[in-house]
């Protein structure tokens, strides 16, 4: 469930940000998405990419542990 | 378990960050003076004077030069200062800059706007350095003139300016932001102070010159440099600088006033001196019909510091008389300065336009575009009231009690 | 899990502290009403009064169903599914604003102090601190506020006095008053000043229900809003009289620029870091409040304790902080052209105004129902 929420939030935030960028830059949706995902060489954008990935892994781990706990309780 | 993950992430984030912005004190040189000259090949020629910190420590006996300079050419200040390290060992830090010398050639031909922007934009630069236009010699000589008392040349200039502002008022008290505000403003023209070198700058470079009692070279203040937008238009004398400051915010000054009635020539030139202490000045601009009027109200408190006139200071009538004389005299002085600025430059350095903007916004909007012409043709009206309060620790002058001269 | 059953309670004082720092946080970074030049403080004064009105409207809504937060109110008024859907929109809104606020701060830090440090690192580390604080719960958050508030308050006040005694203030800069008439002021108040920083208090609809003495919460928050409004006016006046209108228009971080003028006795100088301190705490509070509100919404939607989601969501926020704009100009332009009209106004005024009548109707029915049950 946490993973699901994570994905919903991640995609939702992306859509929101790209909508606003579309409004500001007057570009099409795909151009904006492309711009958001291109990692500029030399900047440190990989850092936040990594952070988000850590977040994703964390949410999977949390989900797994939640399920395990639930199973134990039921047993 | 969750805590462990949390701790792990915290630690890793610390490891990742490191210290990007750490700078050790040993790795920086503090710049105190910057000089800008026109470049030969490129646009500017920048000279920085940075402090040789170990020389300044009181423990070590005085030897070596207190500052060291480096000159480079380039097209913009940030570029040149970043490139300085081709000859300078340490990173240059500009946050303690005390003086910015601008060659008058640069100010006249190129304008100062293009590099002032980089100074305003950079958070390293504070707003506490003086903008100085160099008259005569090229600007790069100024950060090198040694001074036995302050050692660091630019610090000397700054202290000098601070002291004269306190005692006499020969500097327009303009900082970077004031200057830029004035460039932008429609109702005020920018000014800066100007400096010259007296003596031989080549000799002044040498630290040995500090051994001499009479310094071979000295930096002197030389009044106001008037700008039209960001280009130098001309200079005003030190007297005019003081008078300018009187209309703005004068701390204290000294005026010498002839004893006789105004215009009347005395056989002997006799004067009395007033030390002006408290000043209040208000600037008003208004229109009578189509004619602009500039009005300055000045109220000053004074203390009498010398008396050559043959008058009895123990009487209150004498005080009144002297007050009237001095008010008239000061008024004429200030009117003359304003008239001079009107005639010579036609640039409103006093901020009358800003006053109009505050006092009559609609009218100010109307004349905003041609304010300088309006200023040039405006009527000037200065009201001065000098109040003499006391006369030191004597009342009558001993001169008045000297027996009459034999010659009579 | 035991942890999740920790009672979350705020005292009234803590609520006031959070409200106060929330209000002055972002304002201390970017300033308000800079376009209005010398009249900015008038606009702030008017919008403070209006802001107090808005807050009492929010409180009135909360009073209809005591103990229920914003998301639960929406479920009551819109029904289960529609309520949750709109709740999700609110979560996006809160997270997005949290990202913007954090970006403000990151820009300040990277321009003024850490010029070489990548902005990503600052966003990640700040978010780490905030995530940890939120993870420990609302109480810890409140207590952190209590510890810092004396410093924040005194420093804010002292900055004004210090600039005054440095002789850098020119009160003539406040003239002419309302030279262009009241038109520009009104245009500026709505929607920009009213939504930021006052309308943003809608996030407190998630926090106020956890206050121990809920009855007094309304009075306390209105008073706090008025007090913080006065501090904002104070700050704005400092900025105007110190910087002058010309500079105020050009400066990016007004309060910081004003503090740079401070020079007392040739000894107390270069105190702009104090401003950064105020700003840092203000921003931590502000981001935390938005983050917490968003998390509470997720908790309501998914029925999983928000503590599980703190870490993943924190990474999303630090990610979004960087992603929302490529450069500072874009960030500011979004803040002026898009955010007030299309995000603040709908979420702060239109939606609450929509569900208010529904809420009244539903709660009335409930109350009547419970009354009739009791009489039986």
PDB file of N, CA and C in Angstrom, chain C residues 87-162:
ATOM      1  N   UNK C  87      -9.576  15.132  -1.108  1.00  0.00           N
ATOM      2  CA  UNK C  87      -8.493  15.068  -0.127  1.00  0.00           C
ATOM      3  C   UNK C  87      -7.159  14.832  -0.806  1.00  0.00           C
ATOM      4  N   UNK C  88      -7.157  13.944  -1.810  1.00  0.00           N
ATOM      5  CA  UNK C  88      -5.917  13.659  -2.521  1.00  0.00           C
ATOM      6  C   UNK C  88      -5.410  14.913  -3.234  1.00  0.00           C
ATOM      7  N   UNK C  89      -6.344  15.674  -3.815  1.00  0.00           N
ATOM      8  CA  UNK C  89      -5.938  16.933  -4.457  1.00  0.00           C
ATOM      9  C   UNK C  89      -5.266  17.855  -3.446  1.00  0.00           C
ATOM     10  N   UNK C  90      -5.877  17.906  -2.244  1.00  0.00           N
ATOM     11  CA  UNK C  90      -5.279  18.738  -1.201  1.00  0.00           C
ATOM     12  C   UNK C  90      -3.881  18.263  -0.856  1.00  0.00           C
ATOM     13  N   UNK C  91      -3.704  16.929  -0.838  1.00  0.00           N
ATOM     14  CA  UNK C  91      -2.377  16.399  -0.519  1.00  0.00           C
ATOM     15  C   UNK C  91      -1.365  16.884  -1.544  1.00  0.00           C
ATOM     16  N   UNK C  92      -1.747  16.841  -2.826  1.00  0.00           N
ATOM     17  CA  UNK C  92      -0.847  17.343  -3.868  1.00  0.00           C
ATOM     18  C   UNK C  92      -0.531  18.810  -3.647  1.00  0.00           C
ATOM     19  N   UNK C  93      -1.583  19.548  -3.331  1.00  0.00           N
ATOM     20  CA  UNK C  93      -1.408  20.981  -3.107  1.00  0.00           C
ATOM     21  C   UNK C  93      -0.428  21.232  -1.972  1.00  0.00           C
ATOM     22  N   UNK C  94      -0.645  20.545  -0.858  1.00  0.00           N
ATOM     23  CA  UNK C  94       0.235  20.766   0.299  1.00  0.00           C
ATOM     24  C   UNK C  94       1.669  20.389  -0.028  1.00  0.00           C
ATOM     25  N   UNK C  95       1.850  19.269  -0.684  1.00  0.00           N
ATOM     26  CA  UNK C  95       3.213  18.849  -1.006  1.00  0.00           C
ATOM     27  C   UNK C  95       3.866  19.824  -1.976  1.00  0.00           C
ATOM     28  N   UNK C  96       3.072  20.278  -2.916  1.00  0.00           N
ATOM     29  CA  UNK C  96       3.663  21.201  -3.887  1.00  0.00           C
ATOM     30  C   UNK C  96       4.112  22.484  -3.216  1.00  0.00           C
ATOM     31  N   UNK C  97       3.263  23.007  -2.323  1.00  0.00           N
ATOM     32  CA  UNK C  97       3.655  24.249  -1.646  1.00  0.00           C
ATOM     33  C   UNK C  97       4.862  23.999  -0.751  1.00  0.00           C
ATOM     34  N   UNK C  98       4.897  22.836  -0.110  1.00  0.00           N
ATOM     35  CA  UNK C  98       6.072  22.508   0.700  1.00  0.00           C
ATOM     36  C   UNK C  98       7.322  22.563  -0.162  1.00  0.00           C
ATOM     37  N   UNK C  99       7.239  22.025  -1.373  1.00  0.00           N
ATOM     38  CA  UNK C  99       8.386  22.054  -2.271  1.00  0.00           C
ATOM     39  C   UNK C  99       8.782  23.486  -2.610  1.00  0.00           C
ATOM     40  N   UNK C 100       7.777  24.313  -2.858  1.00  0.00           N
ATOM     41  CA  UNK C 100       8.088  25.708  -3.217  1.00  0.00           C
ATOM     42  C   UNK C 100       8.769  26.425  -2.063  1.00  0.00           C
ATOM     43  N   UNK C 101       8.219  26.237  -0.866  1.00  0.00           N
ATOM     44  CA  UNK C 101       8.783  26.928   0.286  1.00  0.00           C
ATOM     45  C   UNK C 101      10.225  26.484   0.505  1.00  0.00           C
ATOM     46  N   UNK C 102      10.437  25.187   0.370  1.00  0.00           N
ATOM     47  CA  UNK C 102      11.791  24.669   0.555  1.00  0.00           C
ATOM     48  C   UNK C 102      12.716  25.238  -0.515  1.00  0.00           C
ATOM     49  N   UNK C 103      12.196  25.385  -1.727  1.00  0.00           N
ATOM     50  CA  UNK C 103      13.016  25.926  -2.800  1.00  0.00           C
ATOM     51  C   UNK C 103      13.433  27.367  -2.496  1.00  0.00           C
ATOM     52  N   UNK C 104      12.492  28.161  -1.959  1.00  0.00           N
ATOM     53  CA  UNK C 104      12.835  29.527  -1.544  1.00  0.00           C
ATOM     54  C   UNK C 104      14.080  29.522  -0.681  1.00  0.00           C
ATOM     55  N   UNK C 105      14.019  28.678   0.322  1.00  0.00           N
ATOM     56  CA  UNK C 105      15.110  28.641   1.283  1.00  0.00           C
ATOM     57  C   UNK C 105      16.406  28.171   0.631  1.00  0.00           C
ATOM     58  N   UNK C 106      16.298  27.121  -0.208  1.00  0.00           N
ATOM     59  CA  UNK C 106      17.497  26.594  -0.858  1.00  0.00           C
ATOM     60  C   UNK C 106      18.151  27.660  -1.717  1.00  0.00           C
ATOM     61  N   UNK C 107      17.314  28.459  -2.391  1.00  0.00           N
ATOM     62  CA  UNK C 107      17.867  29.522  -3.222  1.00  0.00           C
ATOM     63  C   UNK C 107      18.613  30.534  -2.372  1.00  0.00           C
ATOM     64  N   UNK C 108      18.006  30.867  -1.230  1.00  0.00           N
ATOM     65  CA  UNK C 108      18.669  31.822  -0.330  1.00  0.00           C
ATOM     66  C   UNK C 108      20.028  31.302   0.091  1.00  0.00           C
ATOM     67  N   UNK C 109      20.053  30.041   0.517  1.00  0.00           N
ATOM     68  CA  UNK C 109      21.303  29.476   1.021  1.00  0.00           C
ATOM     69  C   UNK C 109      22.344  29.416  -0.087  1.00  0.00           C
ATOM     70  N   UNK C 110      21.943  28.953  -1.265  1.00  0.00           N
ATOM     71  CA  UNK C 110      22.956  28.792  -2.309  1.00  0.00           C
ATOM     72  C   UNK C 110      23.427  30.130  -2.857  1.00  0.00           C
ATOM     73  N   UNK C 111      22.587  31.170  -2.792  1.00  0.00           N
ATOM     74  CA  UNK C 111      23.110  32.445  -3.293  1.00  0.00           C
ATOM     75  C   UNK C 111      23.947  33.149  -2.250  1.00  0.00           C
ATOM     76  N   UNK C 112      23.567  33.017  -0.990  1.00  0.00           N
ATOM     77  CA  UNK C 112      24.221  33.883  -0.014  1.00  0.00           C
ATOM     78  C   UNK C 112      25.338  33.183   0.745  1.00  0.00           C
ATOM     79  N   UNK C 113      25.111  31.977   1.201  1.00  0.00           N
ATOM     80  CA  UNK C 113      26.126  31.375   2.074  1.00  0.00           C
ATOM     81  C   UNK C 113      26.947  30.312   1.367  1.00  0.00           C
ATOM     82  N   UNK C 114      26.282  29.257   0.936  1.00  0.00           N
ATOM     83  CA  UNK C 114      27.037  28.138   0.372  1.00  0.00           C
ATOM     84  C   UNK C 114      27.005  28.225  -1.146  1.00  0.00           C
ATOM     85  N   UNK C 115      27.939  28.978  -1.697  1.00  0.00           N
ATOM     86  CA  UNK C 115      27.868  29.202  -3.140  1.00  0.00           C
ATOM     87  C   UNK C 115      28.265  27.973  -3.939  1.00  0.00           C
ATOM     88  N   UNK C 116      29.107  27.149  -3.367  1.00  0.00           N
ATOM     89  CA  UNK C 116      29.591  26.006  -4.139  1.00  0.00           C
ATOM     90  C   UNK C 116      28.828  24.721  -3.856  1.00  0.00           C
ATOM     91  N   UNK C 117      28.045  24.731  -2.794  1.00  0.00           N
ATOM     92  CA  UNK C 117      27.328  23.513  -2.446  1.00  0.00           C
ATOM     93  C   UNK C 117      26.162  23.316  -3.400  1.00  0.00           C
ATOM     94  N   UNK C 118      25.989  22.127  -3.922  1.00  0.00           N
ATOM     95  CA  UNK C 118      24.848  21.893  -4.811  1.00  0.00           C
ATOM     96  C   UNK C 118      23.536  22.066  -4.065  1.00  0.00           C
ATOM     97  N   UNK C 119      22.573  22.638  -4.731  1.00  0.00           N
ATOM     98  CA  UNK C 119      21.281  22.923  -4.105  1.00  0.00           C
ATOM     99  C   UNK C 119      20.591  21.618  -3.706  1.00  0.00           C
ATOM    100  N   UNK C 120      20.887  20.544  -4.437  1.00  0.00           N
ATOM    101  CA  UNK C 120      20.265  19.258  -4.130  1.00  0.00           C
ATOM    102  C   UNK C 120      20.610  18.816  -2.714  1.00  0.00           C
ATOM    103  N   UNK C 121      21.871  19.006  -2.342  1.00  0.00           N
ATOM    104  CA  UNK C 121      22.310  18.566  -1.019  1.00  0.00           C
ATOM    105  C   UNK C 121      21.550  19.318   0.061  1.00  0.00           C
ATOM    106  N   UNK C 122      21.382  20.614  -0.152  1.00  0.00           N
ATOM    107  CA  UNK C 122      20.687  21.407   0.864  1.00  0.00           C
ATOM    108  C   UNK C 122      19.253  20.919   0.996  1.00  0.00           C
ATOM    109  N   UNK C 123      18.618  20.680  -0.139  1.00  0.00           N
ATOM    110  CA  UNK C 123      17.224  20.238  -0.070  1.00  0.00           C
ATOM    111  C   UNK C 123      17.125  18.881   0.613  1.00  0.00           C
ATOM    112  N   UNK C 124      18.061  17.995   0.311  1.00  0.00           N
ATOM    113  CA  UNK C 124      17.985  16.655   0.914  1.00  0.00           C
ATOM    114  C   UNK C 124      18.236  16.723   2.412  1.00  0.00           C
ATOM    115  N   UNK C 125      19.240  17.490   2.818  1.00  0.00           N
ATOM    116  CA  UNK C 125      19.545  17.525   4.255  1.00  0.00           C
ATOM    117  C   UNK C 125      18.431  18.208   5.041  1.00  0.00           C
ATOM    118  N   UNK C 126      17.898  19.301   4.483  1.00  0.00           N
ATOM    119  CA  UNK C 126      16.798  19.975   5.184  1.00  0.00           C
ATOM    120  C   UNK C 126      15.610  19.027   5.320  1.00  0.00           C
ATOM    121  N   UNK C 127      15.346  18.315   4.245  1.00  0.00           N
ATOM    122  CA  UNK C 127      14.193  17.420   4.266  1.00  0.00           C
ATOM    123  C   UNK C 127      14.447  16.282   5.248  1.00  0.00           C
ATOM    124  N   UNK C 128      15.717  15.871   5.380  1.00  0.00           N
ATOM    125  CA  UNK C 128      16.050  14.841   6.367  1.00  0.00           C
ATOM    126  C   UNK C 128      15.682  15.292   7.767  1.00  0.00           C
ATOM    127  N   UNK C 129      16.058  16.530   8.096  1.00  0.00           N
ATOM    128  CA  UNK C 129      15.741  17.061   9.425  1.00  0.00           C
ATOM    129  C   UNK C 129      14.234  17.088   9.632  1.00  0.00           C
ATOM    130  N   UNK C 130      13.543  17.602   8.618  1.00  0.00           N
ATOM    131  CA  UNK C 130      12.087  17.764   8.747  1.00  0.00           C
ATOM    132  C   UNK C 130      11.417  16.394   8.868  1.00  0.00           C
ATOM    133  N   UNK C 131      11.866  15.447   8.046  1.00  0.00           N
ATOM    134  CA  UNK C 131      11.266  14.117   8.093  1.00  0.00           C
ATOM    135  C   UNK C 131      11.449  13.502   9.474  1.00  0.00           C
ATOM    136  N   UNK C 132      12.633  13.684  10.039  1.00  0.00           N
ATOM    137  CA  UNK C 132      12.885  13.111  11.358  1.00  0.00           C
ATOM    138  C   UNK C 132      11.961  13.734  12.393  1.00  0.00           C
ATOM    139  N   UNK C 133      11.810  15.047  12.292  1.00  0.00           N
ATOM    140  CA  UNK C 133      10.963  15.741  13.268  1.00  0.00           C
ATOM    141  C   UNK C 133       9.507  15.284  13.144  1.00  0.00           C
ATOM    142  N   UNK C 134       9.031  15.170  11.916  1.00  0.00           N
ATOM    143  CA  UNK C 134       7.651  14.754  11.719  1.00  0.00           C
ATOM    144  C   UNK C 134       7.469  13.302  12.147  1.00  0.00           C
ATOM    145  N   UNK C 135       8.487  12.505  11.897  1.00  0.00           N
ATOM    146  CA  UNK C 135       8.416  11.100  12.275  1.00  0.00           C
ATOM    147  C   UNK C 135       8.211  10.968  13.769  1.00  0.00           C
ATOM    148  N   UNK C 136       8.857  11.850  14.536  1.00  0.00           N
ATOM    149  CA  UNK C 136       8.714  11.782  15.985  1.00  0.00           C
ATOM    150  C   UNK C 136       7.379  12.321  16.457  1.00  0.00           C
ATOM    151  N   UNK C 137       6.653  12.967  15.581  1.00  0.00           N
ATOM    152  CA  UNK C 137       5.298  13.350  15.954  1.00  0.00           C
ATOM    153  C   UNK C 137       5.113  14.835  16.170  1.00  0.00           C
ATOM    154  N   UNK C 138       3.841  15.188  16.282  1.00  0.00           N
ATOM    155  CA  UNK C 138       3.466  16.587  16.381  1.00  0.00           C
ATOM    156  C   UNK C 138       3.992  17.234  17.657  1.00  0.00           C
ATOM    157  N   UNK C 139       4.027  16.416  18.733  1.00  0.00           N
ATOM    158  CA  UNK C 139       4.472  16.975  20.011  1.00  0.00           C
ATOM    159  C   UNK C 139       5.904  17.472  19.935  1.00  0.00           C
ATOM    160  N   UNK C 140       6.763  16.644  19.332  1.00  0.00           N
ATOM    161  CA  UNK C 140       8.171  17.020  19.205  1.00  0.00           C
ATOM    162  C   UNK C 140       8.296  18.287  18.378  1.00  0.00           C
ATOM    163  N   UNK C 141       7.497  18.336  17.344  1.00  0.00           N
ATOM    164  CA  UNK C 141       7.454  19.495  16.475  1.00  0.00           C
ATOM    165  C   UNK C 141       7.116  20.753  17.280  1.00  0.00           C
ATOM    166  N   UNK C 142       6.051  20.637  18.065  1.00  0.00           N
ATOM    167  CA  UNK C 142       5.628  21.768  18.879  1.00  0.00           C
ATOM    168  C   UNK C 142       6.701  22.206  19.852  1.00  0.00           C
ATOM    169  N   UNK C 143       7.349  21.213  20.483  1.00  0.00           N
ATOM    170  CA  UNK C 143       8.376  21.567  21.464  1.00  0.00           C
ATOM    171  C   UNK C 143       9.577  22.216  20.807  1.00  0.00           C
ATOM    172  N   UNK C 144       9.936  21.750  19.595  1.00  0.00           N
ATOM    173  CA  UNK C 144      11.040  22.388  18.873  1.00  0.00           C
ATOM    174  C   UNK C 144      10.733  23.866  18.670  1.00  0.00           C
ATOM    175  N   UNK C 145       9.487  24.112  18.291  1.00  0.00           N
ATOM    176  CA  UNK C 145       9.071  25.502  18.118  1.00  0.00           C
ATOM    177  C   UNK C 145       9.232  26.293  19.392  1.00  0.00           C
ATOM    178  N   UNK C 146       8.805  25.687  20.502  1.00  0.00           N
ATOM    179  CA  UNK C 146       8.901  26.379  21.779  1.00  0.00           C
ATOM    180  C   UNK C 146      10.331  26.772  22.117  1.00  0.00           C
ATOM    181  N   UNK C 147      11.271  25.880  21.769  1.00  0.00           N
ATOM    182  CA  UNK C 147      12.664  26.170  22.099  1.00  0.00           C
ATOM    183  C   UNK C 147      13.180  27.342  21.277  1.00  0.00           C
ATOM    184  N   UNK C 148      12.797  27.385  20.001  1.00  0.00           N
ATOM    185  CA  UNK C 148      13.412  28.378  19.120  1.00  0.00           C
ATOM    186  C   UNK C 148      12.721  29.728  19.135  1.00  0.00           C
ATOM    187  N   UNK C 149      11.444  29.757  19.553  1.00  0.00           N
ATOM    188  CA  UNK C 149      10.687  30.996  19.369  1.00  0.00           C
ATOM    189  C   UNK C 149      11.313  32.216  20.050  1.00  0.00           C
ATOM    190  N   UNK C 150      11.886  32.097  21.259  1.00  0.00           N
ATOM    191  CA  UNK C 150      12.460  33.311  21.855  1.00  0.00           C
ATOM    192  C   UNK C 150      13.522  33.939  20.971  1.00  0.00           C
ATOM    193  N   UNK C 151      14.379  33.094  20.396  1.00  0.00           N
ATOM    194  CA  UNK C 151      15.441  33.632  19.548  1.00  0.00           C
ATOM    195  C   UNK C 151      14.855  34.282  18.303  1.00  0.00           C
ATOM    196  N   UNK C 152      13.938  33.556  17.664  1.00  0.00           N
ATOM    197  CA  UNK C 152      13.364  34.090  16.429  1.00  0.00           C
ATOM    198  C   UNK C 152      12.725  35.442  16.692  1.00  0.00           C
ATOM    199  N   UNK C 153      11.929  35.502  17.761  1.00  0.00           N
ATOM    200  CA  UNK C 153      11.205  36.725  18.052  1.00  0.00           C
ATOM    201  C   UNK C 153      12.163  37.870  18.369  1.00  0.00           C
ATOM    202  N   UNK C 154      13.107  37.629  19.294  1.00  0.00           N
ATOM    203  CA  UNK C 154      13.986  38.730  19.679  1.00  0.00           C
ATOM    204  C   UNK C 154      14.869  39.161  18.514  1.00  0.00           C
ATOM    205  N   UNK C 155      15.349  38.218  17.740  1.00  0.00           N
ATOM    206  CA  UNK C 155      16.206  38.600  16.620  1.00  0.00           C
ATOM    207  C   UNK C 155      15.439  39.454  15.619  1.00  0.00           C
ATOM    208  N   UNK C 156      14.195  39.042  15.357  1.00  0.00           N
ATOM    209  CA  UNK C 156      13.408  39.825  14.401  1.00  0.00           C
ATOM    210  C   UNK C 156      13.259  41.260  14.894  1.00  0.00           C
ATOM    211  N   UNK C 157      12.928  41.399  16.180  1.00  0.00           N
ATOM    212  CA  UNK C 157      12.747  42.743  16.723  1.00  0.00           C
ATOM    213  C   UNK C 157      14.082  43.497  16.691  1.00  0.00           C
ATOM    214  N   UNK C 158      15.154  42.801  17.082  1.00  0.00           N
ATOM    215  CA  UNK C 158      16.444  43.484  17.201  1.00  0.00           C
ATOM    216  C   UNK C 158      16.962  43.980  15.861  1.00  0.00           C
ATOM    217  N   UNK C 159      16.653  43.263  14.790  1.00  0.00           N
ATOM    218  CA  UNK C 159      17.140  43.697  13.479  1.00  0.00           C
ATOM    219  C   UNK C 159      16.657  45.115  13.190  1.00  0.00           C
ATOM    220  N   UNK C 160      15.375  45.363  13.515  1.00  0.00           N
ATOM    221  CA  UNK C 160      14.839  46.699  13.302  1.00  0.00           C
ATOM    222  C   UNK C 160      15.590  47.737  14.103  1.00  0.00           C
ATOM    223  N   UNK C 161      15.777  47.468  15.387  1.00  0.00           N
ATOM    224  CA  UNK C 161      16.454  48.447  16.230  1.00  0.00           C
ATOM    225  C   UNK C 161      17.893  48.658  15.768  1.00  0.00           C
ATOM    226  N   UNK C 162      18.540  47.556  15.402  1.00  0.00           N
ATOM    227  CA  UNK C 162      19.944  47.668  15.012  1.00  0.00           C
ATOM    228  C   UNK C 162      20.093  48.507  13.758  1.00  0.00           C
TER     229      UNK C 162
END
